[in-house]
Coordinates of C-alpha atoms and ligand atoms in Angstrom, one line a residue:
X1 CA 7.0 18.6 3.6
X2 CA 8.2 20.5 0.5
X3 CA 9.6 18.3 -2.3
X4 CA 13.3 18.2 -2.4
X5 CA 15.2 20.4 -4.8
X6 CA 17.1 18.3 -7.4
X7 CA 20.6 19.8 -8.1
X8 CA 22.2 16.7 -9.5
X9 CA 21.4 16.8 -13.2
X10 CA 24.9 15.5 -14.3
X11 CA 23.9 12.2 -12.6
X12 CA 20.7 12.0 -14.4
X13 CA 17.7 14.2 -15.4
X14 CA 13.9 13.8 -15.1
X15 CA 12.1 12.8 -18.2
X16 CA 10.6 15.6 -20.1
X17 CA 6.8 15.4 -20.3
X18 CA 6.9 15.4 -24.2
X19 CA 9.4 12.6 -24.2
X20 CA 7.2 10.6 -21.8
X21 CA 4.1 11.1 -24.0
X22 CA 6.1 10.0 -27.1
X23 CA 7.3 6.8 -25.4
X24 CA 3.9 5.7 -24.0
X25 CA 2.4 4.0 -27.1
X26 CA 5.6 1.8 -27.4
X27 CA 5.2 0.6 -23.8
X28 CA 1.7 -0.6 -24.5
X29 CA -0.2 -1.1 -27.7
X30 CA 2.8 -0.8 -30.1
X31 CA 5.0 -3.4 -28.5
X32 CA 6.2 -5.0 -31.7
X33 CA 9.8 -6.3 -32.3
X34 CA 11.4 -4.0 -34.9
X35 CA 12.9 -7.1 -36.7
X36 CA 9.4 -8.6 -37.3
X37 CA 7.9 -8.4 -40.8
X38 CA 4.3 -7.8 -39.7
X39 CA 2.6 -4.5 -39.1
X40 CA 3.5 -4.4 -35.3
X41 CA 7.2 -4.9 -36.3
X42 CA 7.0 -2.3 -39.1
X43 CA 5.6 0.3 -36.7
X44 CA 8.4 -0.3 -34.3
X45 CA 11.1 -0.2 -37.1
X46 CA 9.7 3.1 -38.4
X47 CA 9.8 4.7 -34.9
X48 CA 13.4 3.6 -34.4
X49 CA 14.4 5.0 -37.8
X50 CA 12.7 8.3 -37.1
X51 CA 14.5 8.5 -33.8
X52 CA 17.8 7.8 -35.6
X53 CA 17.1 10.8 -37.8
X54 CA 16.4 13.0 -34.8
X55 CA 19.6 12.0 -33.2
X56 CA 21.6 12.4 -36.4
X57 CA 20.3 16.0 -37.0
X58 CA 21.2 16.9 -33.5
X59 CA 24.9 16.2 -34.1
X60 CA 25.1 17.0 -37.8
X61 CA 25.5 13.5 -39.2
X62 CA 23.7 11.0 -41.5
X63 CA 21.2 8.7 -39.8
X64 CA 23.3 5.7 -41.0
X65 CA 26.1 6.9 -38.7
X66 CA 24.0 6.4 -35.5
X67 CA 24.4 3.1 -33.6
X68 CA 21.8 2.8 -30.7
X69 CA 23.1 1.2 -27.5
X70 CA 22.0 1.0 -23.9
X71 CA 23.9 3.9 -22.4
X72 CA 27.1 6.1 -22.5
X73 CA 28.9 3.4 -20.7
X74 CA 28.2 0.8 -23.5
X75 CA 29.0 3.4 -26.3
X76 CA 32.4 4.2 -24.8
X77 CA 33.2 0.5 -24.2
X78 CA 32.1 -0.3 -27.8
X79 CA 34.4 2.3 -29.2
X80 CA 37.4 1.5 -27.2
X81 CA 37.2 -2.3 -27.1
X82 CA 35.6 -2.5 -30.6
X83 CA 38.4 -0.6 -32.4
X84 CA 41.1 -2.2 -30.4
X85 CA 39.8 -5.6 -31.4
X86 CA 40.7 -4.8 -35.1
X87 CA 44.1 -3.5 -34.4
X88 CA 47.5 -4.8 -33.3
X89 CA 48.2 -3.5 -29.8
X90 CA 50.2 -0.3 -29.8
X91 CA 49.6 2.9 -27.8
X92 CA 46.2 4.3 -26.8
X93 CA 45.8 7.7 -25.2
X94 CA 42.9 9.1 -23.1
X95 CA 42.7 12.2 -21.0
X96 CA 43.5 11.9 -17.3
X97 CA 40.0 13.0 -16.3
X98 CA 37.8 10.6 -18.3
X99 CA 34.7 8.9 -16.8
X100 CA 35.5 5.5 -15.3
X101 CA 33.8 3.8 -18.2
X102 CA 36.5 5.1 -20.5
X103 CA 39.4 4.8 -18.1
X104 CA 38.6 1.2 -17.1
X105 CA 37.9 0.0 -20.6
X106 CA 41.2 1.5 -21.7
X107 CA 43.0 0.0 -18.7
X108 CA 41.7 -3.4 -19.6
X109 CA 43.4 -3.2 -22.9
X110 CA 46.8 -3.0 -21.2
X111 CA 46.3 -6.7 -20.4
X112 CA 46.4 -7.4 -24.2
X113 CA 49.6 -5.5 -24.7
X114 CA 48.3 -1.9 -25.2
X115 CA 50.4 0.9 -23.8
X116 CA 48.0 3.4 -22.1
X117 CA 49.0 7.1 -21.9
X118 CA 47.0 9.7 -20.1
X119 CA 47.0 13.2 -21.4
X120 CA 47.5 15.6 -18.5
X121 CA 45.4 18.5 -17.5
X122 CA 46.3 21.8 -15.9
X123 CA 45.1 23.2 -12.6
X124 CA 41.8 24.3 -14.2
X125 CA 41.1 20.9 -15.8
X126 CA 42.1 21.8 -19.3
X127 CA 44.3 19.6 -21.5
X128 CA 48.0 20.6 -21.4
X129 CA 48.5 21.3 -25.1
X130 CA 52.3 20.8 -25.3
X131 CA 52.0 17.4 -23.5
X132 CA 49.1 16.4 -25.7
X133 CA 51.1 17.1 -28.8
X134 CA 54.2 15.4 -27.5
X135 CA 52.3 12.2 -26.5
X136 CA 50.3 12.2 -29.8
X137 CA 53.5 12.5 -31.8
X138 CA 54.3 8.9 -30.8
X139 CA 52.6 6.1 -32.8
X140 CA 49.1 5.9 -31.3
X141 CA 46.1 4.0 -32.6
X142 CA 43.3 5.1 -30.4
X143 CA 42.5 8.4 -28.8
X144 CA 39.6 9.3 -26.4
X145 CA 39.0 12.7 -24.9
X146 CA 35.8 13.8 -23.2
X147 CA 34.2 17.0 -24.4
X148 CA 33.0 18.2 -21.0
X149 CA 34.0 16.7 -17.6
X150 CA 31.2 15.3 -15.5
X151 CA 32.6 16.6 -12.2
X152 CA 34.0 20.1 -13.0
X153 CA 32.0 20.8 -16.2
X154 CA 35.3 21.9 -17.8
X155 CA 35.3 21.7 -21.7
X156 CA 38.3 20.0 -23.1
X157 CA 39.9 20.9 -26.5
X158 CA 38.6 17.9 -28.5
X159 CA 39.0 19.6 -31.9
X160 CA 42.6 20.3 -31.4
X161 CA 43.3 16.8 -30.1
X162 CA 41.4 15.4 -33.0
X163 CA 43.6 17.2 -35.5
X164 CA 46.7 15.7 -33.7
X165 CA 45.2 12.2 -33.7
X166 CA 44.3 12.4 -37.4
X167 CA 47.8 13.5 -38.2
X168 CA 49.2 10.2 -36.8
X169 CA 46.3 8.1 -38.2
X170 CA 44.7 7.3 -34.9
X171 CA 40.9 6.7 -34.4
X172 CA 39.6 9.8 -32.4
X173 CA 36.6 9.4 -30.1
X174 CA 34.9 11.9 -27.7
X175 CA 32.6 11.2 -24.9
X176 CA 30.1 14.0 -25.2
X177 CA 27.6 12.7 -22.6
X178 CA 27.8 15.8 -20.4
X179 CA 28.3 18.4 -23.2
X180 CA 25.5 17.3 -25.4
X181 CA 22.4 19.4 -25.0
X182 CA 24.3 22.1 -23.1
X183 CA 26.7 23.3 -25.7
X184 CA 26.7 22.8 -29.5
X185 CA 28.1 19.4 -30.4
X186 CA 28.9 18.9 -34.1
X187 CA 30.6 15.7 -35.3
X188 CA 32.3 17.3 -38.3
X189 CA 33.4 20.4 -36.4
X190 CA 35.0 18.4 -33.7
X191 CA 36.8 16.2 -36.3
X192 CA 36.2 13.0 -34.5
X193 CA 35.7 9.5 -35.8
X194 CA 33.3 8.5 -33.0
X195 CA 31.1 10.4 -30.5
X196 CA 29.1 9.2 -27.5
X197 CA 25.8 10.8 -26.3
X198 CA 23.3 9.4 -23.8
X199 CA 19.5 9.9 -23.4
X200 CA 19.1 10.2 -19.6
X201 CA 21.4 13.3 -19.3
X202 CA 19.1 15.3 -21.6
X203 CA 15.7 14.7 -20.1
X204 CA 15.3 11.4 -22.0
X205 CA 14.9 7.9 -20.6
X206 CA 17.5 5.6 -19.2
X207 CA 18.5 2.7 -21.5
X208 CA 19.1 4.6 -24.8
X209 CA 22.2 6.2 -26.1
X210 CA 24.2 6.4 -29.2
X211 CA 27.7 5.9 -30.5
X212 CA 28.0 8.1 -33.7
X213 CA 30.6 6.8 -36.0
X214 CA 32.5 7.8 -39.1
X215 CA 31.6 5.3 -41.8
X216 CA 35.3 4.2 -42.3
X217 CA 35.7 3.1 -38.7
X218 CA 36.5 -0.6 -38.3
X219 CA 35.1 -2.0 -35.2
X220 CA 34.1 -5.3 -33.7
X221 CA 30.8 -5.6 -31.7
X222 CA 30.8 -6.3 -27.9
X223 CA 28.0 -8.7 -28.2
X224 CA 27.4 -11.8 -30.3
X225 CA 23.9 -12.4 -31.7
X226 CA 21.6 -10.9 -34.4
X227 CA 22.6 -8.4 -37.0
X228 CA 20.8 -5.4 -35.3
X229 CA 22.3 -2.0 -35.7
X230 CA 24.3 -3.1 -38.7
X231 CA 25.9 -5.9 -36.8
X232 CA 27.3 -3.6 -34.2
X233 CA 24.8 -4.2 -31.3
X234 CA 23.0 -7.4 -31.2
X235 CA 19.8 -7.7 -29.3
X236 CA 16.1 -6.6 -29.6
X237 CA 16.0 -2.9 -29.6
X238 CA 14.5 -1.0 -26.6
X239 CA 12.0 0.8 -28.9
X240 CA 10.3 3.0 -26.2
X241 CA 13.6 4.2 -24.9
X242 CA 15.1 4.9 -28.4
X243 CA 11.9 6.8 -29.4
X244 CA 12.2 8.8 -26.2
X245 CA 15.9 9.5 -26.8
X246 CA 15.2 10.8 -30.3
X247 CA 12.6 13.1 -29.0
X248 CA 14.8 14.3 -26.2
X249 CA 17.5 15.2 -28.8
X250 CA 15.1 17.2 -30.8
X251 CA 13.8 19.1 -27.8
X252 CA 17.4 19.6 -26.5
X253 CA 18.3 21.4 -29.8
X254 CA 15.3 23.6 -29.6
X255 CA 15.9 24.8 -26.1
X256 CA 19.7 24.7 -25.9
X257 CA 20.4 28.4 -26.3
X258 CA 17.7 29.6 -23.9
X259 CA 18.5 27.0 -21.3
X260 CA 22.2 27.7 -21.5
X261 CA 21.6 31.4 -20.7
X262 CA 19.2 30.5 -17.9
X263 CA 21.5 28.0 -16.3
X264 CA 24.6 30.3 -16.6
X265 CA 22.7 33.0 -14.8
X266 CA 21.7 30.7 -12.1
X267 CA 25.2 29.3 -11.7
X268 CA 26.6 32.8 -11.4
X269 CA 24.2 33.5 -8.6
X270 CA 25.1 30.2 -6.9
X271 CA 28.8 30.8 -7.3
X272 CA 28.6 34.4 -5.9
X273 CA 26.9 33.0 -2.9
X274 CA 29.2 30.1 -2.2
X275 CA 32.2 32.3 -2.9
X276 CA 31.0 34.6 0.0
X277 CA 30.7 31.4 2.2
X278 CA 34.4 30.6 1.5
X279 CA 34.2 28.0 -1.3
X280 CA 37.0 27.2 -3.6
X281 CA 35.5 26.6 -7.0
X282 CA 37.3 24.1 -9.3
X283 CA 37.9 25.0 -12.9
X284 CA 36.3 28.4 -12.5
X285 CA 38.8 30.0 -14.8
X286 CA 38.2 27.5 -17.6
X287 CA 35.4 27.4 -20.1
X288 CA 32.7 25.2 -18.7
X289 CA 29.3 23.8 -19.6
X290 CA 26.8 26.2 -18.1
X291 CA 25.1 24.0 -15.5
X292 CA 27.9 22.7 -13.4
X293 CA 29.7 23.9 -10.3
X294 CA 32.2 21.8 -8.3
X295 CA 33.5 23.3 -5.2
X296 CA 34.9 22.7 -1.7
X297 CA 34.9 24.4 1.7
X298 CA 38.2 23.9 3.4
X299 CA 37.8 21.8 6.6
X300 CA 34.3 20.6 5.7
X301 CA 34.0 17.0 4.4
X302 CA 32.1 16.7 1.1
X303 CA 30.2 13.5 2.2
X304 CA 29.0 15.2 5.4
X305 CA 27.8 18.2 3.4
X306 CA 26.0 16.0 0.9
X307 CA 24.2 14.2 3.7
X308 CA 23.2 17.3 5.6
X309 CA 22.0 19.1 2.5
X310 CA 19.9 16.0 1.6
X311 CA 18.3 16.3 5.1
X312 CA 17.6 19.9 4.4
X313 CA 15.9 19.0 1.0
X314 CA 18.7 19.5 -1.5
X315 CA 20.0 16.7 -3.7
X316 CA 23.7 17.3 -4.6
X317 CA 26.6 15.0 -5.3
X318 CA 30.1 14.6 -4.0
X319 CA 32.0 14.0 -7.2
X320 CA 30.3 11.9 -9.9
X321 CA 27.5 9.4 -9.1
X322 CA 29.7 6.5 -10.5
X323 CA 32.7 7.4 -8.4
X324 CA 30.8 8.1 -5.3
X325 CA 31.2 4.4 -4.5
X326 CA 34.9 5.1 -4.3
X327 CA 36.0 6.6 -1.0
X328 CA 39.2 8.1 -2.2
X329 CA 39.5 11.7 -3.4
X330 CA 38.2 12.5 -6.9
X331 CA 40.5 11.3 -9.7
X332 CA 39.6 14.4 -11.7
X333 CA 40.7 16.8 -8.9
X334 CA 43.9 14.7 -8.2
X335 CA 44.7 15.0 -11.9
X336 CA 44.2 18.8 -11.6
X337 CA 46.8 18.8 -8.7
X338 CA 44.2 19.7 -6.0
X339 CA 45.5 18.5 -2.6
X340 CA 43.9 15.4 -1.2
X341 CA 42.6 17.2 1.9
X342 CA 40.7 19.7 -0.2
X343 CA 39.7 17.2 -2.9
X344 CA 37.8 15.1 -0.3
X345 CA 35.7 18.2 0.6
X346 CA 34.4 18.6 -2.9
X347 CA 30.6 18.7 -3.7
X348 CA 28.9 19.1 -7.1
X349 CA 25.9 21.1 -7.9
X350 CA 24.5 20.5 -11.5
X351 CA 21.6 22.6 -12.5
X352 CA 18.7 21.7 -14.7
X353 CA 15.8 23.2 -16.6
X354 CA 13.4 23.3 -13.7
X355 CA 15.7 25.1 -11.3
X356 CA 15.1 28.7 -10.5
X357 CA 16.6 31.7 -8.6
X358 CA 14.3 31.1 -5.5
X359 CA 15.8 27.6 -5.1
X360 CA 19.3 29.0 -5.3
X361 CA 18.5 31.4 -2.5
X362 CA 17.0 28.7 -0.4
X363 CA 20.0 26.4 -1.1
X364 CA 22.5 29.1 -0.1
X365 CA 20.7 29.9 3.2
X366 CA 20.5 26.1 4.1
X367 CA 24.2 25.8 3.2
X368 CA 25.1 28.7 5.4
X369 CA 23.2 27.2 8.3
X370 CA 24.9 23.8 7.9
X371 CA 28.4 25.4 7.5
X372 CA 27.9 27.4 10.6
X373 CA 26.8 24.4 12.6
X374 CA 29.7 22.3 11.4
X375 CA 32.3 25.0 12.0
X376 CA 30.9 25.5 15.5
X377 CA 31.1 21.8 16.2
X378 CA 34.7 21.6 14.9
X379 CA 35.6 24.7 17.1
X380 CA 34.2 22.9 20.1
X381 CA 36.1 19.7 19.2
X382 CA 39.3 21.6 19.1
Ligands
PLP1 C1 31.1 11.9 -19.0 C2 30.2 10.7 -18.9 N1 30.5 9.7 -19.7 C3 29.8 8.5 -19.6 C4 28.8 8.3 -18.7 C5 28.0 7.1 -18.6 O1 26.8 7.3 -19.3 P1 25.6 6.3 -18.9 O2 25.0 6.6 -17.6 O3 24.5 6.7 -20.0 O4 26.1 4.9 -19.0 C6 28.5 9.4 -17.8 C7 27.4 9.2 -16.7 O5 27.5 9.8 -15.6 C8 29.3 10.6 -17.9 O6 29.0 11.6 -17.0

């Protein structure tokens, strides 16, 4: 049997060979604890600090601004709960299409008296500027807007939101987990106070990510314990994963331009094909990261398509991996005003560095067969 074609890179990516090689020594001989004073510890500490430098360079900050954590989920929780812990509850604002780890963390703060406002998006998934300005004219202490949406791939105007947030003295954060490695992500240019990136979305390992912070940010840690990561993240560092994450950042920067061009071309081919088969593509008029396509075929359930495509050897998603446990329609599509019936038909293809044109051709022909069968079946049922 042919190996399955992986088309779900927004869920996670395979580890790059060079990243894997860099990690290996830290899983075996170099197992030291980076807090230890002996040679084993010093080697681990040096490796972590070198990875910190690689991460910092990739987003244009100083190494001292990088806090290593376990994942994007933890980084987002650290920012939201950590800054809130140092403030009197007022208003916090997030976009209406945030990943659940931002939305739920923000929602939890409402139990402590915070007022949560959601910045609305238009039918293409872009922030509505006038509403954003209006909401951020009210006293607001914390703002979080993702740079690229995990389901649609649509890029949100973080820089403009950051300007508004700064005008009213709010801390501004962006979850750049899906944007990083696919489009340029520069901390200063975005004008944020905090930024989240994650290793396993850029051909690095799971278990390492970073919250990048402005030095002025006042934040409480989530965990009690040692003074690791300048007191912001207690616990013995996952050295191998951090080293792999650093290398993945360096490689991501080297190949970003060529990869973006390659993926955009593949997506154009894919979208031309699915358009012919009758798909509605979400966010197609908006600026998007180059690898993502989120679409639906009217009358064909997304879940059914995902299962049938899997059987045919193609791994795709229905919405985000995290929300696939939810049975309701995608929150993102609902925020975009997509009707419930169409939203539940949505499937996501997210391309990666090892995909090629032949795979897209095979995918389209498998999809065509499946759609024909399903449509024939529903015609019989009627
Ligand atoms: C936009 C976005 N933010 C945060 C996360 C969570 O990141 P992690 O899986 O590293 O915890 C994801 C993962 O899918 C994501 O897509």
